[in-house]
Amino acid sequence: MKKNIPVFTVCCVICLFVFAAFMAWYTVSSASLRAKTAETTQLLETSRGREERQWSEYNQAQEALPLTQKELDEKRPLADEAEARVAALKEKRNELRKEKQALEEAAAKGTAEEQPDPASEAGKEAGSHE
Amino acid sequence: MSKTVKIMLCAVMLIAFTLMVLFGGEYLDASRKYKVLKNDLADSTAIWKHVNESKLVVQKELKEVRSELREVELTISESGERAAELEAEISQLEKDIEALKSANSPAK
């Protein structure tokens, strides 16, 4: 005797198994996805903060650069001028040193001429005795 | 199996199917949002890395200009000090020369 297959019951069982399998997959996958989303959200926040900080630092450097360049352009001629002044003063000092040396030499020569010659003095003295 | 039980089972299967569709839809939506977040993160990372590189270039340039400025300021300061020293030396030399001239003139 052939037994009738309970088609409806089999369908119900298959459907419930499928549902149970889906729920098992959904629970695991959903939890994993939620965790990944939370992690990515946190990473994104960090990255946005970093992005903002980098932009801020970039803008700060970008703003400071022309101002520093301008200051440098303003001060460079002053440095050149100061160096030129030092060079001129050095030259003047060297000239004055030479002049002083010449005067000292002239003074020394004059002093030597004024001093009496011991030999001629002795001759004069001998003549007067005679 | 009675008809009532069959109807109840059908209702249960319908509810299960509905739940599957709802949860499936929710999962797909969450998955799409996750992909968008991931793309945003990749974009943001690429942006801050690019900005960081540009910032480093600008900061390097700024550092060079600042170093040059410091050198120029140092030159100005040192030249000022040296000029003051030289002026004092020149003044002394002029005095010495005057003294020597006045000492030499009566001798002549």
JSON list of C-alpha atoms in Angstrom, two decimals:
[
{"chain": "A", "resi": 1, "resn": "MET", "atom": "CA", "xyz": [0.00, 0.00, 0.00]},
{"chain": "A", "resi": 2, "resn": "LYS", "atom": "CA", "xyz": [1.39, 3.31, -1.07]},
{"chain": "A", "resi": 3, "resn": "LYS", "atom": "CA", "xyz": [1.56, 5.98, 1.64]},
{"chain": "A", "resi": 4, "resn": "ASN", "atom": "CA", "xyz": [0.64, 9.62, 0.70]},
{"chain": "A", "resi": 5, "resn": "ILE", "atom": "CA", "xyz": [3.52, 12.12, 1.18]},
{"chain": "A", "resi": 6, "resn": "PRO", "atom": "CA", "xyz": [2.34, 15.00, 3.37]},
{"chain": "A", "resi": 7, "resn": "VAL", "atom": "CA", "xyz": [3.38, 17.75, 0.95]},
{"chain": "A", "resi": 8, "resn": "PHE", "atom": "CA", "xyz": [2.06, 20.55, 3.10]},
{"chain": "A", "resi": 9, "resn": "THR", "atom": "CA", "xyz": [3.93, 19.32, 6.18]},
{"chain": "A", "resi": 10, "resn": "VAL", "atom": "CA", "xyz": [7.18, 18.95, 4.21]},
{"chain": "A", "resi": 11, "resn": "CYS", "atom": "CA", "xyz": [6.76, 22.48, 2.83]},
{"chain": "A", "resi": 12, "resn": "CYS", "atom": "CA", "xyz": [6.13, 23.81, 6.32]},
{"chain": "A", "resi": 13, "resn": "VAL", "atom": "CA", "xyz": [9.19, 22.07, 7.71]},
{"chain": "A", "resi": 14, "resn": "ILE", "atom": "CA", "xyz": [11.39, 23.32, 4.84]},
{"chain": "A", "resi": 15, "resn": "CYS", "atom": "CA", "xyz": [10.06, 26.84, 5.26]},
{"chain": "A", "resi": 16, "resn": "LEU", "atom": "CA", "xyz": [10.74, 26.80, 9.00]},
{"chain": "A", "resi": 17, "resn": "PHE", "atom": "CA", "xyz": [14.25, 25.42, 8.43]},
{"chain": "A", "resi": 18, "resn": "VAL", "atom": "CA", "xyz": [14.92, 28.10, 5.87]},
{"chain": "A", "resi": 19, "resn": "PHE", "atom": "CA", "xyz": [13.61, 30.73, 8.29]},
{"chain": "A", "resi": 20, "resn": "ALA", "atom": "CA", "xyz": [15.74, 29.35, 11.12]},
{"chain": "A", "resi": 21, "resn": "ALA", "atom": "CA", "xyz": [18.82, 29.32, 8.88]},
{"chain": "A", "resi": 22, "resn": "PHE", "atom": "CA", "xyz": [18.10, 32.86, 7.71]},
{"chain": "A", "resi": 23, "resn": "MET", "atom": "CA", "xyz": [17.66, 34.08, 11.26]},
{"chain": "A", "resi": 24, "resn": "ALA", "atom": "CA", "xyz": [20.92, 32.44, 12.31]},
{"chain": "A", "resi": 25, "resn": "TRP", "atom": "CA", "xyz": [22.77, 34.04, 9.38]},
{"chain": "A", "resi": 26, "resn": "TYR", "atom": "CA", "xyz": [21.05, 37.37, 9.92]},
{"chain": "A", "resi": 27, "resn": "THR", "atom": "CA", "xyz": [21.89, 37.46, 13.64]},
{"chain": "A", "resi": 28, "resn": "VAL", "atom": "CA", "xyz": [25.58, 36.78, 13.06]},
{"chain": "A", "resi": 29, "resn": "SER", "atom": "CA", "xyz": [25.96, 38.95, 9.94]},
{"chain": "A", "resi": 30, "resn": "SER", "atom": "CA", "xyz": [23.94, 41.81, 11.35]},
{"chain": "A", "resi": 31, "resn": "ALA", "atom": "CA", "xyz": [25.99, 41.88, 14.57]},
{"chain": "A", "resi": 32, "resn": "SER", "atom": "CA", "xyz": [29.22, 41.76, 12.57]},
{"chain": "A", "resi": 33, "resn": "LEU", "atom": "CA", "xyz": [28.03, 44.49, 10.22]},
{"chain": "A", "resi": 34, "resn": "ARG", "atom": "CA", "xyz": [26.93, 46.64, 13.14]},
{"chain": "A", "resi": 35, "resn": "ALA", "atom": "CA", "xyz": [30.35, 46.25, 14.78]},
{"chain": "A", "resi": 36, "resn": "LYS", "atom": "CA", "xyz": [32.13, 47.04, 11.52]},
{"chain": "A", "resi": 37, "resn": "THR", "atom": "CA", "xyz": [29.90, 50.07, 10.97]},
{"chain": "A", "resi": 38, "resn": "ALA", "atom": "CA", "xyz": [30.57, 51.37, 14.48]},
{"chain": "A", "resi": 39, "resn": "GLU", "atom": "CA", "xyz": [34.31, 50.88, 14.00]},
{"chain": "A", "resi": 40, "resn": "THR", "atom": "CA", "xyz": [34.26, 52.57, 10.60]},
{"chain": "A", "resi": 41, "resn": "THR", "atom": "CA", "xyz": [32.21, 55.45, 11.99]},
{"chain": "A", "resi": 42, "resn": "GLN", "atom": "CA", "xyz": [34.78, 55.97, 14.72]},
{"chain": "A", "resi": 43, "resn": "LEU", "atom": "CA", "xyz": [37.63, 55.75, 12.20]},
{"chain": "A", "resi": 44, "resn": "LEU", "atom": "CA", "xyz": [35.82, 58.24, 9.98]},
{"chain": "A", "resi": 45, "resn": "GLU", "atom": "CA", "xyz": [35.43, 60.66, 12.89]},
{"chain": "A", "resi": 46, "resn": "THR", "atom": "CA", "xyz": [39.12, 60.34, 13.68]},
{"chain": "A", "resi": 47, "resn": "SER", "atom": "CA", "xyz": [40.00, 60.79, 10.03]},
{"chain": "A", "resi": 48, "resn": "ARG", "atom": "CA", "xyz": [37.76, 63.87, 9.73]},
{"chain": "A", "resi": 49, "resn": "GLY", "atom": "CA", "xyz": [39.38, 65.33, 12.84]},
{"chain": "A", "resi": 50, "resn": "ARG", "atom": "CA", "xyz": [42.80, 64.63, 11.40]},
{"chain": "A", "resi": 51, "resn": "GLU", "atom": "CA", "xyz": [41.72, 66.13, 8.07]},
{"chain": "A", "resi": 52, "resn": "GLU", "atom": "CA", "xyz": [40.53, 69.27, 9.84]},
{"chain": "A", "resi": 53, "resn": "ARG", "atom": "CA", "xyz": [43.78, 69.54, 11.81]},
{"chain": "A", "resi": 54, "resn": "GLN", "atom": "CA", "xyz": [45.87, 69.03, 8.68]},
{"chain": "A", "resi": 55, "resn": "TRP", "atom": "CA", "xyz": [43.89, 71.72, 6.85]},
{"chain": "A", "resi": 56, "resn": "SER", "atom": "CA", "xyz": [44.29, 74.07, 9.79]},
{"chain": "A", "resi": 57, "resn": "GLU", "atom": "CA", "xyz": [48.06, 73.50, 9.94]},
{"chain": "A", "resi": 58, "resn": "TYR", "atom": "CA", "xyz": [48.34, 73.82, 6.16]},
{"chain": "A", "resi": 59, "resn": "ASN", "atom": "CA", "xyz": [46.40, 77.12, 6.17]},
{"chain": "A", "resi": 60, "resn": "GLN", "atom": "CA", "xyz": [48.48, 78.40, 9.08]},
{"chain": "A", "resi": 61, "resn": "ALA", "atom": "CA", "xyz": [51.75, 77.62, 7.23]},
{"chain": "A", "resi": 62, "resn": "GLN", "atom": "CA", "xyz": [50.31, 79.00, 3.99]},
{"chain": "A", "resi": 63, "resn": "GLU", "atom": "CA", "xyz": [49.38, 82.27, 5.73]},
{"chain": "A", "resi": 64, "resn": "ALA", "atom": "CA", "xyz": [52.71, 82.57, 7.55]},
{"chain": "A", "resi": 65, "resn": "LEU", "atom": "CA", "xyz": [54.83, 81.99, 4.45]},
{"chain": "A", "resi": 66, "resn": "PRO", "atom": "CA", "xyz": [54.15, 85.28, 2.56]},
{"chain": "A", "resi": 67, "resn": "LEU", "atom": "CA", "xyz": [54.41, 87.29, 5.79]},
{"chain": "A", "resi": 68, "resn": "THR", "atom": "CA", "xyz": [57.80, 85.77, 6.63]},
{"chain": "A", "resi": 69, "resn": "GLN", "atom": "CA", "xyz": [58.95, 86.22, 3.04]},
{"chain": "A", "resi": 70, "resn": "LYS", "atom": "CA", "xyz": [57.88, 89.86, 3.16]},
{"chain": "A", "resi": 71, "resn": "GLU", "atom": "CA", "xyz": [59.74, 90.38, 6.43]},
{"chain": "A", "resi": 72, "resn": "LEU", "atom": "CA", "xyz": [62.82, 88.75, 4.92]},
{"chain": "A", "resi": 73, "resn": "ASP", "atom": "CA", "xyz": [62.59, 90.96, 1.82]},
{"chain": "A", "resi": 74, "resn": "GLU", "atom": "CA", "xyz": [62.34, 94.00, 4.07]},
{"chain": "A", "resi": 75, "resn": "LYS", "atom": "CA", "xyz": [65.28, 93.04, 6.27]},
{"chain": "A", "resi": 76, "resn": "ARG", "atom": "CA", "xyz": [67.68, 91.81, 3.61]},
{"chain": "A", "resi": 77, "resn": "PRO", "atom": "CA", "xyz": [68.58, 95.36, 2.35]},
{"chain": "A", "resi": 78, "resn": "LEU", "atom": "CA", "xyz": [69.15, 96.41, 5.98]},
{"chain": "A", "resi": 79, "resn": "ALA", "atom": "CA", "xyz": [71.61, 93.55, 6.43]},
{"chain": "A", "resi": 80, "resn": "ASP", "atom": "CA", "xyz": [73.38, 94.47, 3.18]},
{"chain": "A", "resi": 81, "resn": "GLU", "atom": "CA", "xyz": [73.52, 98.09, 4.29]},
{"chain": "A", "resi": 82, "resn": "ALA", "atom": "CA", "xyz": [74.91, 97.15, 7.72]},
{"chain": "A", "resi": 83, "resn": "GLU", "atom": "CA", "xyz": [77.56, 94.94, 6.11]},
{"chain": "A", "resi": 84, "resn": "ALA", "atom": "CA", "xyz": [78.52, 97.73, 3.72]},
{"chain": "A", "resi": 85, "resn": "ARG", "atom": "CA", "xyz": [78.78, 100.16, 6.65]},
{"chain": "A", "resi": 86, "resn": "VAL", "atom": "CA", "xyz": [81.06, 97.77, 8.53]},
{"chain": "A", "resi": 87, "resn": "ALA", "atom": "CA", "xyz": [83.25, 97.41, 5.43]},
{"chain": "A", "resi": 88, "resn": "ALA", "atom": "CA", "xyz": [83.47, 101.21, 5.03]},
{"chain": "A", "resi": 89, "resn": "LEU", "atom": "CA", "xyz": [84.32, 101.66, 8.71]},
{"chain": "A", "resi": 90, "resn": "LYS", "atom": "CA", "xyz": [87.02, 98.98, 8.45]},
{"chain": "A", "resi": 91, "resn": "GLU", "atom": "CA", "xyz": [88.53, 100.78, 5.48]},
{"chain": "A", "resi": 92, "resn": "LYS", "atom": "CA", "xyz": [88.47, 104.10, 7.35]},
{"chain": "A", "resi": 93, "resn": "ARG", "atom": "CA", "xyz": [90.07, 102.46, 10.42]},
{"chain": "A", "resi": 94, "resn": "ASN", "atom": "CA", "xyz": [92.86, 101.01, 8.28]},
{"chain": "A", "resi": 95, "resn": "GLU", "atom": "CA", "xyz": [93.54, 104.42, 6.73]},
{"chain": "A", "resi": 96, "resn": "LEU", "atom": "CA", "xyz": [93.66, 106.03, 10.17]},
{"chain": "A", "resi": 97, "resn": "ARG", "atom": "CA", "xyz": [95.98, 103.30, 11.43]},
{"chain": "A", "resi": 98, "resn": "LYS", "atom": "CA", "xyz": [98.34, 103.99, 8.53]},
{"chain": "A", "resi": 99, "resn": "GLU", "atom": "CA", "xyz": [98.18, 107.73, 9.20]},
{"chain": "A", "resi": 100, "resn": "LYS", "atom": "CA", "xyz": [98.89, 107.18, 12.90]},
{"chain": "A", "resi": 101, "resn": "GLN", "atom": "CA", "xyz": [101.79, 104.89, 12.10]},
{"chain": "A", "resi": 102, "resn": "ALA", "atom": "CA", "xyz": [103.25, 107.50, 9.71]},
{"chain": "A", "resi": 103, "resn": "LEU", "atom": "CA", "xyz": [102.91, 110.21, 12.34]},
{"chain": "A", "resi": 104, "resn": "GLU", "atom": "CA", "xyz": [104.52, 107.98, 14.97]},
{"chain": "A", "resi": 105, "resn": "GLU", "atom": "CA", "xyz": [107.40, 107.25, 12.61]},
{"chain": "A", "resi": 106, "resn": "ALA", "atom": "CA", "xyz": [107.81, 110.98, 11.86]},
{"chain": "A", "resi": 107, "resn": "ALA", "atom": "CA", "xyz": [107.75, 111.79, 15.56]},
{"chain": "A", "resi": 108, "resn": "ALA", "atom": "CA", "xyz": [110.38, 109.12, 16.27]},
{"chain": "A", "resi": 109, "resn": "LYS", "atom": "CA", "xyz": [112.61, 110.50, 13.46]},
{"chain": "A", "resi": 110, "resn": "GLY", "atom": "CA", "xyz": [112.24, 114.06, 14.77]},
{"chain": "A", "resi": 111, "resn": "THR", "atom": "CA", "xyz": [113.21, 112.99, 18.27]},
{"chain": "A", "resi": 112, "resn": "ALA", "atom": "CA", "xyz": [116.31, 111.20, 16.94]},
{"chain": "A", "resi": 113, "resn": "GLU", "atom": "CA", "xyz": [117.41, 114.36, 15.02]},
{"chain": "A", "resi": 114, "resn": "GLU", "atom": "CA", "xyz": [116.98, 116.58, 18.08]},
{"chain": "A", "resi": 115, "resn": "GLN", "atom": "CA", "xyz": [119.22, 114.35, 20.25]},
{"chain": "A", "resi": 116, "resn": "PRO", "atom": "CA", "xyz": [122.98, 115.53, 20.17]},
{"chain": "A", "resi": 117, "resn": "ASP", "atom": "CA", "xyz": [125.66, 113.39, 18.48]},
{"chain": "A", "resi": 118, "resn": "PRO", "atom": "CA", "xyz": [128.14, 112.22, 21.18]},
{"chain": "A", "resi": 119, "resn": "ALA", "atom": "CA", "xyz": [131.20, 112.28, 18.73]},
{"chain": "A", "resi": 120, "resn": "SER", "atom": "CA", "xyz": [130.66, 115.85, 17.51]},
{"chain": "A", "resi": 121, "resn": "GLU", "atom": "CA", "xyz": [130.10, 117.02, 21.10]},
{"chain": "A", "resi": 122, "resn": "ALA", "atom": "CA", "xyz": [133.52, 115.56, 22.10]},
{"chain": "A", "resi": 123, "resn": "GLY", "atom": "CA", "xyz": [135.26, 117.35, 19.16]},
{"chain": "A", "resi": 124, "resn": "LYS", "atom": "CA", "xyz": [133.69, 120.67, 20.12]},
{"chain": "A", "resi": 125, "resn": "GLU", "atom": "CA", "xyz": [134.88, 120.28, 23.70]},
{"chain": "A", "resi": 126, "resn": "ALA", "atom": "CA", "xyz": [138.51, 119.51, 22.57]},
{"chain": "A", "resi": 127, "resn": "GLY", "atom": "CA", "xyz": [138.59, 122.66, 20.33]},
{"chain": "A", "resi": 128, "resn": "SER", "atom": "CA", "xyz": [137.55, 124.92, 23.17]},
{"chain": "A", "resi": 129, "resn": "HIS", "atom": "CA", "xyz": [140.35, 123.65, 25.43]},
{"chain": "A", "resi": 130, "resn": "GLU", "atom": "CA", "xyz": [142.99, 124.41, 22.79]},
{"chain": "B", "resi": 1, "resn": "MET", "atom": "CA", "xyz": [-4.18, 17.57, 9.53]},
{"chain": "B", "resi": 2, "resn": "SER", "atom": "CA", "xyz": [-7.11, 19.77, 10.15]},
{"chain": "B", "resi": 3, "resn": "LYS", "atom": "CA", "xyz": [-7.85, 22.83, 8.09]},
{"chain": "B", "resi": 4, "resn": "THR", "atom": "CA", "xyz": [-7.44, 25.18, 11.06]},
{"chain": "B", "resi": 5, "resn": "VAL", "atom": "CA", "xyz": [-3.93, 23.89, 11.74]},
{"chain": "B", "resi": 6, "resn": "LYS", "atom": "CA", "xyz": [-3.08, 24.28, 8.06]},
{"chain": "B", "resi": 7, "resn": "ILE", "atom": "CA", "xyz": [-4.32, 27.88, 8.09]},
{"chain": "B", "resi": 8, "resn": "MET", "atom": "CA", "xyz": [-2.30, 28.59, 11.22]},
{"chain": "B", "resi": 9, "resn": "LEU", "atom": "CA", "xyz": [0.82, 27.10, 9.67]},
{"chain": "B", "resi": 10, "resn": "CYS", "atom": "CA", "xyz": [0.25, 29.14, 6.54]},
{"chain": "B", "resi": 11, "resn": "ALA", "atom": "CA", "xyz": [-0.04, 32.28, 8.69]},
{"chain": "B", "resi": 12, "resn": "VAL", "atom": "CA", "xyz": [3.18, 31.37, 10.52]},
{"chain": "B", "resi": 13, "resn": "MET", "atom": "CA", "xyz": [4.97, 30.83, 7.18]},
{"chain": "B", "resi": 14, "resn": "LEU", "atom": "CA", "xyz": [3.66, 34.15, 5.96]},
{"chain": "B", "resi": 15, "resn": "ILE", "atom": "CA", "xyz": [4.90, 35.89, 9.09]},
{"chain": "B", "resi": 16, "resn": "ALA", "atom": "CA", "xyz": [8.28, 34.18, 8.69]},
{"chain": "B", "resi": 17, "resn": "PHE", "atom": "CA", "xyz": [8.48, 35.25, 5.07]},
{"chain": "B", "resi": 18, "resn": "THR", "atom": "CA", "xyz": [7.57, 38.82, 6.01]},
{"chain": "B", "resi": 19, "resn": "LEU", "atom": "CA", "xyz": [10.21, 38.84, 8.72]},
{"chain": "B", "resi": 20, "resn": "MET", "atom": "CA", "xyz": [12.78, 37.50, 6.26]},
{"chain": "B", "resi": 21, "resn": "VAL", "atom": "CA", "xyz": [11.95, 40.24, 3.80]},
{"chain": "B", "resi": 22, "resn": "LEU", "atom": "CA", "xyz": [12.08, 42.92, 6.51]},
{"chain": "B", "resi": 23, "resn": "PHE", "atom": "CA", "xyz": [15.34, 41.72, 8.05]},
{"chain": "B", "resi": 24, "resn": "GLY", "atom": "CA", "xyz": [16.84, 41.13, 4.61]},
{"chain": "B", "resi": 25, "resn": "GLY", "atom": "CA", "xyz": [15.90, 44.67, 3.58]},
{"chain": "B", "resi": 26, "resn": "GLU", "atom": "CA", "xyz": [17.32, 46.07, 6.81]},
{"chain": "B", "resi": 27, "resn": "TYR", "atom": "CA", "xyz": [20.53, 44.14, 6.32]},
{"chain": "B", "resi": 28, "resn": "LEU", "atom": "CA", "xyz": [20.89, 45.36, 2.74]},
{"chain": "B", "resi": 29, "resn": "ASP", "atom": "CA", "xyz": [20.28, 48.92, 3.88]},
{"chain": "B", "resi": 30, "resn": "ALA", "atom": "CA", "xyz": [22.87, 48.60, 6.66]},
{"chain": "B", "resi": 31, "resn": "SER", "atom": "CA", "xyz": [25.30, 47.04, 4.21]},
{"chain": "B", "resi": 32, "resn": "ARG", "atom": "CA", "xyz": [24.83, 49.93, 1.77]},
{"chain": "B", "resi": 33, "resn": "LYS", "atom": "CA", "xyz": [25.38, 52.44, 4.58]},
{"chain": "B", "resi": 34, "resn": "TYR", "atom": "CA", "xyz": [28.51, 50.57, 5.61]},
{"chain": "B", "resi": 35, "resn": "LYS", "atom": "CA", "xyz": [29.82, 50.77, 2.03]},
{"chain": "B", "resi": 36, "resn": "VAL", "atom": "CA", "xyz": [29.13, 54.51, 1.94]},
{"chain": "B", "resi": 37, "resn": "LEU", "atom": "CA", "xyz": [30.94, 54.93, 5.27]},
{"chain": "B", "resi": 38, "resn": "LYS", "atom": "CA", "xyz": [33.88, 52.93, 3.98]},
{"chain": "B", "resi": 39, "resn": "ASN", "atom": "CA", "xyz": [34.09, 55.10, 0.86]},
{"chain": "B", "resi": 40, "resn": "ASP", "atom": "CA", "xyz": [33.88, 58.25, 2.98]},
{"chain": "B", "resi": 41, "resn": "LEU", "atom": "CA", "xyz": [36.67, 56.92, 5.17]},
{"chain": "B", "resi": 42, "resn": "ALA", "atom": "CA", "xyz": [38.83, 56.16, 2.13]},
{"chain": "B", "resi": 43, "resn": "ASP", "atom": "CA", "xyz": [38.16, 59.67, 0.73]},
{"chain": "B", "resi": 44, "resn": "SER", "atom": "CA", "xyz": [38.85, 61.34, 4.04]},
{"chain": "B", "resi": 45, "resn": "THR", "atom": "CA", "xyz": [42.07, 59.37, 4.52]},
{"chain": "B", "resi": 46, "resn": "ALA", "atom": "CA", "xyz": [43.20, 60.25, 1.01]},
{"chain": "B", "resi": 47, "resn": "ILE", "atom": "CA", "xyz": [42.37, 63.92, 1.62]},
{"chain": "B", "resi": 48, "resn": "TRP", "atom": "CA", "xyz": [44.23, 64.24, 4.93]},
{"chain": "B", "resi": 49, "resn": "LYS", "atom": "CA", "xyz": [47.22, 62.39, 3.51]},
{"chain": "B", "resi": 50, "resn": "HIS", "atom": "CA", "xyz": [47.32, 64.72, 0.51]},
{"chain": "B", "resi": 51, "resn": "VAL", "atom": "CA", "xyz": [46.88, 67.79, 2.73]},
{"chain": "B", "resi": 52, "resn": "ASN", "atom": "CA", "xyz": [49.60, 66.49, 5.03]},
{"chain": "B", "resi": 53, "resn": "GLU", "atom": "CA", "xyz": [52.01, 66.17, 2.10]},
{"chain": "B", "resi": 54, "resn": "SER", "atom": "CA", "xyz": [51.19, 69.68, 0.90]},
{"chain": "B", "resi": 55, "resn": "LYS", "atom": "CA", "xyz": [51.50, 70.98, 4.46]},
{"chain": "B", "resi": 56, "resn": "LEU", "atom": "CA", "xyz": [54.94, 69.39, 4.82]},
{"chain": "B", "resi": 57, "resn": "VAL", "atom": "CA", "xyz": [56.09, 71.05, 1.60]},
{"chain": "B", "resi": 58, "resn": "VAL", "atom": "CA", "xyz": [54.82, 74.46, 2.74]},
{"chain": "B", "resi": 59, "resn": "GLN", "atom": "CA", "xyz": [56.25, 73.98, 6.24]},
{"chain": "B", "resi": 60, "resn": "LYS", "atom": "CA", "xyz": [59.64, 73.06, 4.79]},
{"chain": "B", "resi": 61, "resn": "GLU", "atom": "CA", "xyz": [59.59, 76.20, 2.65]},
{"chain": "B", "resi": 62, "resn": "LEU", "atom": "CA", "xyz": [58.53, 78.26, 5.67]},
{"chain": "B", "resi": 63, "resn": "LYS", "atom": "CA", "xyz": [61.31, 76.75, 7.75]},
{"chain": "B", "resi": 64, "resn": "GLU", "atom": "CA", "xyz": [63.87, 77.68, 5.11]},
{"chain": "B", "resi": 65, "resn": "VAL", "atom": "CA", "xyz": [62.56, 81.25, 4.90]},
{"chain": "B", "resi": 66, "resn": "ARG", "atom": "CA", "xyz": [62.54, 81.55, 8.70]},
{"chain": "B", "resi": 67, "resn": "SER", "atom": "CA", "xyz": [66.09, 80.24, 8.89]},
{"chain": "B", "resi": 68, "resn": "GLU", "atom": "CA", "xyz": [67.17, 82.77, 6.26]},
{"chain": "B", "resi": 69, "resn": "LEU", "atom": "CA", "xyz": [65.37, 85.50, 8.19]},
{"chain": "B", "resi": 70, "resn": "ARG", "atom": "CA", "xyz": [67.16, 84.49, 11.40]},
{"chain": "B", "resi": 71, "resn": "GLU", "atom": "CA", "xyz": [70.49, 84.67, 9.57]},
{"chain": "B", "resi": 72, "resn": "VAL", "atom": "CA", "xyz": [69.65, 88.13, 8.22]},
{"chain": "B", "resi": 73, "resn": "GLU", "atom": "CA", "xyz": [68.60, 89.32, 11.68]},
{"chain": "B", "resi": 74, "resn": "LEU", "atom": "CA", "xyz": [71.81, 87.93, 13.15]},
{"chain": "B", "resi": 75, "resn": "THR", "atom": "CA", "xyz": [73.84, 89.69, 10.45]},
{"chain": "B", "resi": 76, "resn": "ILE", "atom": "CA", "xyz": [72.09, 92.98, 11.23]},
{"chain": "B", "resi": 77, "resn": "SER", "atom": "CA", "xyz": [72.70, 92.57, 14.94]},
{"chain": "B", "resi": 78, "resn": "GLU", "atom": "CA", "xyz": [76.34, 91.51, 14.57]},
{"chain": "B", "resi": 79, "resn": "SER", "atom": "CA", "xyz": [77.03, 94.25, 12.03]},
{"chain": "B", "resi": 80, "resn": "GLY", "atom": "CA", "xyz": [75.56, 96.83, 14.43]},
{"chain": "B", "resi": 81, "resn": "GLU", "atom": "CA", "xyz": [77.82, 95.63, 17.23]},
{"chain": "B", "resi": 82, "resn": "ARG", "atom": "CA", "xyz": [80.86, 95.53, 14.95]},
{"chain": "B", "resi": 83, "resn": "ALA", "atom": "CA", "xyz": [80.06, 99.02, 13.61]},
{"chain": "B", "resi": 84, "resn": "ALA", "atom": "CA", "xyz": [79.87, 100.38, 17.16]},
{"chain": "B", "resi": 85, "resn": "GLU", "atom": "CA", "xyz": [83.24, 98.78, 17.98]},
{"chain": "B", "resi": 86, "resn": "LEU", "atom": "CA", "xyz": [84.79, 100.17, 14.81]},
{"chain": "B", "resi": 87, "resn": "GLU", "atom": "CA", "xyz": [83.38, 103.63, 15.49]},
{"chain": "B", "resi": 88, "resn": "ALA", "atom": "CA", "xyz": [84.90, 103.60, 18.97]},
{"chain": "B", "resi": 89, "resn": "GLU", "atom": "CA", "xyz": [88.23, 102.45, 17.54]},
{"chain": "B", "resi": 90, "resn": "ILE", "atom": "CA", "xyz": [88.10, 105.13, 14.85]},
{"chain": "B", "resi": 91, "resn": "SER", "atom": "CA", "xyz": [87.30, 107.79, 17.40]},
{"chain": "B", "resi": 92, "resn": "GLN", "atom": "CA", "xyz": [90.29, 106.70, 19.50]},
{"chain": "B", "resi": 93, "resn": "LEU", "atom": "CA", "xyz": [92.53, 106.67, 16.43]},
{"chain": "B", "resi": 94, "resn": "GLU", "atom": "CA", "xyz": [91.40, 110.18, 15.49]},
{"chain": "B", "resi": 95, "resn": "LYS", "atom": "CA", "xyz": [92.22, 111.39, 19.02]},
{"chain": "B", "resi": 96, "resn": "ASP", "atom": "CA", "xyz": [95.64, 109.73, 18.86]},
{"chain": "B", "resi": 97, "resn": "ILE", "atom": "CA", "xyz": [96.31, 111.30, 15.47]},
{"chain": "B", "resi": 98, "resn": "GLU", "atom": "CA", "xyz": [95.30, 114.74, 16.74]},
{"chain": "B", "resi": 99, "resn": "ALA", "atom": "CA", "xyz": [97.60, 114.30, 19.72]},
{"chain": "B", "resi": 100, "resn": "LEU", "atom": "CA", "xyz": [100.48, 113.19, 17.51]},
{"chain": "B", "resi": 101, "resn": "LYS", "atom": "CA", "xyz": [99.93, 116.11, 15.12]},
{"chain": "B", "resi": 102, "resn": "SER", "atom": "CA", "xyz": [99.94, 118.61, 17.95]},
{"chain": "B", "resi": 103, "resn": "ALA", "atom": "CA", "xyz": [103.05, 117.00, 19.44]},
{"chain": "B", "resi": 104, "resn": "ASN", "atom": "CA", "xyz": [104.86, 117.08, 16.08]},
{"chain": "B", "resi": 105, "resn": "SER", "atom": "CA", "xyz": [103.97, 120.67, 15.09]},
{"chain": "B", "resi": 106, "resn": "PRO", "atom": "CA", "xyz": [106.06, 122.59, 17.74]},
{"chain": "B", "resi": 107, "resn": "ALA", "atom": "CA", "xyz": [109.07, 120.39, 16.95]},
{"chain": "B", "resi": 108, "resn": "LYS", "atom": "CA", "xyz": [108.89, 121.46, 13.32]}
]
